[in-house]
mmCIF file of C-alpha atoms in Angstrom:
data_model
loop_
_atom_site.group_PDB
_atom_site.id
_atom_site.type_symbol
_atom_site.label_atom_id
_atom_site.label_comp_id
_atom_site.label_asym_id
_atom_site.label_seq_id
_atom_site.Cartn_x
_atom_site.Cartn_y
_atom_site.Cartn_z
ATOM 1 C CA UNK A 1 136.924 19.695 150.788
ATOM 2 C CA UNK A 2 140.404 20.488 152.076
ATOM 3 C CA UNK A 3 142.412 17.883 153.962
ATOM 4 C CA UNK A 4 142.786 18.782 157.628
ATOM 5 C CA UNK A 5 144.540 16.935 160.409
ATOM 6 C CA UNK A 6 144.543 16.591 164.162
ATOM 7 C CA UNK A 7 147.351 15.496 166.440
ATOM 8 C CA UNK A 8 146.745 13.787 169.771
ATOM 9 C CA UNK A 9 149.561 13.479 172.299
ATOM 10 C CA UNK A 10 148.482 10.745 174.693
ATOM 11 C CA UNK A 11 150.292 9.845 177.879
ATOM 12 C CA UNK A 12 150.825 6.597 179.691
ATOM 13 C CA UNK A 13 147.903 6.125 182.097
ATOM 14 C CA UNK A 14 149.576 3.303 184.029
ATOM 15 C CA UNK A 15 147.530 0.662 182.220
ATOM 16 C CA UNK A 16 147.702 1.629 178.540
ATOM 17 C CA UNK A 17 151.177 2.826 177.582
ATOM 18 C CA UNK A 18 150.209 4.984 174.596
ATOM 19 C CA UNK A 19 153.273 6.363 172.840
ATOM 20 C CA UNK A 20 155.917 9.037 172.737
ATOM 21 C CA UNK A 21 154.657 9.624 169.177
ATOM 22 C CA UNK A 22 151.370 11.411 168.536
ATOM 23 C CA UNK A 23 148.272 9.927 166.945
ATOM 24 C CA UNK A 24 147.712 11.649 163.607
ATOM 25 C CA UNK A 25 144.231 11.925 162.118
ATOM 26 C CA UNK A 26 143.777 13.026 158.524
ATOM 27 C CA UNK A 27 140.241 14.292 157.812
ATOM 28 C CA UNK A 28 138.878 14.439 154.236
ATOM 29 C CA UNK A 29 141.926 12.507 152.996
ATOM 30 C CA UNK A 30 139.905 10.866 150.203
ATOM 31 C CA UNK A 31 136.372 11.232 148.860
ATOM 32 C CA UNK A 32 135.185 7.770 147.788
ATOM 33 C CA UNK A 33 132.953 5.536 149.895
ATOM 34 C CA UNK A 34 132.272 1.817 149.923
ATOM 35 C CA UNK A 35 134.180 -0.878 148.071
ATOM 36 C CA UNK A 36 136.080 1.448 145.686
ATOM 37 C CA UNK A 37 137.376 3.383 148.707
ATOM 38 C CA UNK A 38 138.392 0.159 150.473
ATOM 39 C CA UNK A 39 140.283 -0.959 147.374
ATOM 40 C CA UNK A 40 141.934 2.474 147.097
ATOM 41 C CA UNK A 41 143.027 2.443 150.761
ATOM 42 C CA UNK A 42 144.350 -1.103 150.705
ATOM 43 C CA UNK A 43 146.339 -0.384 147.543
ATOM 44 C CA UNK A 44 147.655 2.974 148.775
ATOM 45 C CA UNK A 45 148.699 1.588 152.141
ATOM 46 C CA UNK A 46 150.483 -1.357 150.472
ATOM 47 C CA UNK A 47 152.268 0.954 148.004
ATOM 48 C CA UNK A 48 153.654 2.787 151.027
ATOM 49 C CA UNK A 49 154.807 -0.348 152.874
ATOM 50 C CA UNK A 50 151.768 -0.820 155.155
ATOM 51 C CA UNK A 51 150.270 -4.255 154.514
ATOM 52 C CA UNK A 52 148.704 -7.275 156.214
ATOM 53 C CA UNK A 53 145.496 -5.339 155.624
ATOM 54 C CA UNK A 54 142.081 -6.131 157.002
ATOM 55 C CA UNK A 55 138.595 -4.795 156.284
ATOM 56 C CA UNK A 56 136.355 -4.713 159.290
ATOM 57 C CA UNK A 57 135.702 -2.296 162.134
ATOM 58 C CA UNK A 58 137.355 -1.309 165.417
ATOM 59 C CA UNK A 59 136.891 -3.595 168.435
ATOM 60 C CA UNK A 60 134.370 -2.485 171.039
ATOM 61 C CA UNK A 61 136.850 -2.950 173.896
ATOM 62 C CA UNK A 62 139.978 -1.013 174.845
ATOM 63 C CA UNK A 63 143.072 -2.592 173.343
ATOM 64 C CA UNK A 64 146.510 -1.762 171.976
ATOM 65 C CA UNK A 65 149.426 -3.352 170.153
ATOM 66 C CA UNK A 66 152.929 -3.438 171.645
ATOM 67 C CA UNK A 67 154.770 -4.625 168.546
ATOM 68 C CA UNK A 68 153.547 -2.439 165.688
ATOM 69 C CA UNK A 69 151.955 0.806 164.597
ATOM 70 C CA UNK A 70 148.541 0.669 162.859
ATOM 71 C CA UNK A 71 146.644 2.726 160.297
ATOM 72 C CA UNK A 72 142.851 2.803 159.989
ATOM 73 C CA UNK A 73 141.142 4.267 156.930
ATOM 74 C CA UNK A 74 137.387 4.800 157.305
ATOM 75 C CA UNK A 75 135.554 3.918 154.094
ATOM 76 C CA UNK A 76 131.947 3.461 155.251
ATOM 77 C CA UNK A 77 129.654 4.587 158.044
ATOM 78 C CA UNK A 78 130.736 6.533 161.096
ATOM 79 C CA UNK A 79 131.838 5.854 164.631
ATOM 80 C CA UNK A 80 132.823 7.404 167.915
ATOM 81 C CA UNK A 81 136.295 6.138 168.796
ATOM 82 C CA UNK A 82 138.200 6.702 172.006
ATOM 83 C CA UNK A 83 141.971 6.916 171.850
ATOM 84 C CA UNK A 84 144.354 6.519 174.764
ATOM 85 C CA UNK A 85 142.245 4.551 177.228
ATOM 86 C CA UNK A 86 139.107 5.117 179.314
ATOM 87 C CA UNK A 87 140.074 8.729 180.057
ATOM 88 C CA UNK A 88 141.388 9.397 176.560
ATOM 89 C CA UNK A 89 140.261 11.511 173.638
ATOM 90 C CA UNK A 90 136.973 10.872 171.845
ATOM 91 C CA UNK A 91 136.967 11.209 168.082
ATOM 92 C CA UNK A 92 134.082 11.088 165.573
ATOM 93 C CA UNK A 93 135.227 9.445 162.338
ATOM 94 C CA UNK A 94 133.562 9.139 158.925
ATOM 95 C CA UNK A 95 134.498 8.131 155.387
ATOM 96 C CA UNK A 96 137.590 9.992 154.256
ATOM 97 C CA UNK A 97 139.304 9.883 157.664
ATOM 98 C CA UNK A 98 142.623 8.111 158.184
ATOM 99 C CA UNK A 99 143.955 7.510 161.710
ATOM 100 C CA UNK A 100 147.614 6.621 162.304
ATOM 101 C CA UNK A 101 148.089 4.935 165.682
ATOM 102 C CA UNK A 102 151.602 4.524 167.052
ATOM 103 C CA UNK A 103 152.376 1.288 168.886
ATOM 104 C CA UNK A 104 150.940 1.249 172.402
ATOM 105 C CA UNK A 105 148.006 3.547 171.625
ATOM 106 C CA UNK A 106 144.765 2.398 173.209
ATOM 107 C CA UNK A 107 141.712 2.443 170.955
ATOM 108 C CA UNK A 108 138.069 1.367 171.097
ATOM 109 C CA UNK A 109 134.843 1.914 169.197
ATOM 110 C CA UNK A 110 132.365 3.391 171.682
ATOM 111 C CA UNK A 111 129.541 3.473 169.134
ATOM 112 C CA UNK A 112 129.187 2.982 165.406
ATOM 113 C CA UNK A 113 126.712 2.911 162.569
ATOM 114 C CA UNK A 114 125.764 -0.539 161.295
ATOM 115 C CA UNK A 115 127.754 0.027 158.106
ATOM 116 C CA UNK A 116 130.927 1.359 159.788
ATOM 117 C CA UNK A 117 134.035 -0.168 158.207
ATOM 118 C CA UNK A 118 137.762 0.515 158.013
ATOM 119 C CA UNK A 119 140.782 -0.768 156.161
ATOM 120 C CA UNK A 120 143.563 -1.360 158.655
ATOM 121 C CA UNK A 121 147.207 -2.155 157.947
ATOM 122 C CA UNK A 122 150.626 -2.358 159.585
ATOM 123 C CA UNK A 123 154.133 -1.255 158.571
ATOM 124 C CA UNK A 124 156.008 -4.006 156.729
ATOM 125 C CA UNK A 125 153.015 -6.331 157.135
ATOM 126 C CA UNK A 126 153.589 -6.842 160.846
ATOM 127 C CA UNK A 127 151.339 -9.288 162.680
ATOM 128 C CA UNK A 128 149.959 -7.306 165.639
ATOM 129 C CA UNK A 129 149.683 -8.637 169.148
ATOM 130 C CA UNK A 130 146.500 -7.770 171.038
ATOM 131 C CA UNK A 131 146.588 -6.465 174.588
ATOM 132 C CA UNK A 132 143.173 -5.792 176.168
ATOM 133 C CA UNK A 133 142.505 -3.329 178.972
ATOM 134 C CA UNK A 134 141.923 -6.125 181.517
ATOM 135 C CA UNK A 135 145.098 -7.994 180.579
ATOM 136 C CA UNK A 136 148.171 -7.772 182.782
ATOM 137 C CA UNK A 137 150.385 -4.996 181.492
ATOM 138 C CA UNK A 138 153.367 -6.680 179.835
ATOM 139 C CA UNK A 139 156.738 -6.239 181.540
ATOM 140 C CA UNK A 140 158.884 -3.629 179.818
ATOM 141 C CA UNK A 141 155.980 -2.404 177.671
ATOM 142 C CA UNK A 142 157.039 1.249 177.820
ATOM 143 C CA UNK A 143 160.478 0.446 176.418
ATOM 144 C CA UNK A 144 159.015 -1.985 173.887
ATOM 145 C CA UNK A 145 156.518 0.461 172.340
ATOM 146 C CA UNK A 146 159.052 3.310 172.410
ATOM 147 C CA UNK A 147 161.516 1.034 170.595
ATOM 148 C CA UNK A 148 159.262 0.331 167.614
ATOM 149 C CA UNK A 149 160.957 2.195 164.741
ATOM 150 C CA UNK A 150 159.336 4.985 162.764
ATOM 151 C CA UNK A 151 158.112 3.529 159.454
ATOM 152 C CA UNK A 152 159.867 4.541 156.245
ATOM 153 C CA UNK A 153 156.683 5.971 154.737
ATOM 154 C CA UNK A 154 153.442 7.627 155.749
ATOM 155 C CA UNK A 155 150.695 5.062 154.980
ATOM 156 C CA UNK A 156 148.678 7.537 152.920
ATOM 157 C CA UNK A 157 151.176 9.986 151.456
ATOM 158 C CA UNK A 158 154.356 7.943 151.277
ATOM 159 C CA UNK A 159 157.035 10.640 151.317
ATOM 160 C CA UNK A 160 159.191 10.148 154.394
ATOM 161 C CA UNK A 161 159.892 13.879 154.745
ATOM 162 C CA UNK A 162 156.349 14.891 155.635
ATOM 163 C CA UNK A 163 153.146 13.725 157.250
ATOM 164 C CA UNK A 164 153.312 11.185 160.023
ATOM 165 C CA UNK A 165 156.905 10.137 159.364
ATOM 166 C CA UNK A 166 158.254 13.687 159.535
ATOM 167 C CA UNK A 167 156.283 14.406 162.692
ATOM 168 C CA UNK A 168 157.371 11.200 164.403
ATOM 169 C CA UNK A 169 161.032 11.573 163.398
ATOM 170 C CA UNK A 170 161.004 15.131 164.720
ATOM 171 C CA UNK A 171 159.476 13.932 168.014
ATOM 172 C CA UNK A 172 161.963 11.078 168.295
ATOM 173 C CA UNK A 173 164.922 13.401 167.721
ATOM 174 C CA UNK A 174 163.574 15.859 170.288
ATOM 175 C CA UNK A 175 162.755 13.213 172.917
ATOM 176 C CA UNK A 176 165.840 11.213 171.960
#
């Protein structure tokens, strides 16, 4: 099956900042399922500078990170995620999907199969903060998330000239 992608431009809703950079979703990015796929994702992400990996699922409450971008690679089960906050975009994900979330992007698992699992990682092994929907919005959050630099490499494909990195650098240059 051919790799396809979606781009979601999410705006600040006054509670969740989202980002000036778009969320990028790669569909059919890999074909394995289960443990071999988890190993593949963790290794690939680390090779491209995205580490501090975890294997789990997506929280069932709205949250975001102000200090780092995040990648999620689905290796088992399926889920309905919502991106951008309570009025954001809903996205069905399944094994083979990779979601790149820029800093500030709200995300939640609205529903999931019992076996749903992802490998998540962060550029340069960052340790993410965790801001929940009900938390007070941090002072200066818009400037903070907009100031997180574009990673050197796409977590899946590496090459800085294409994929997420190319898209984000283009957006940053345009929005300057």
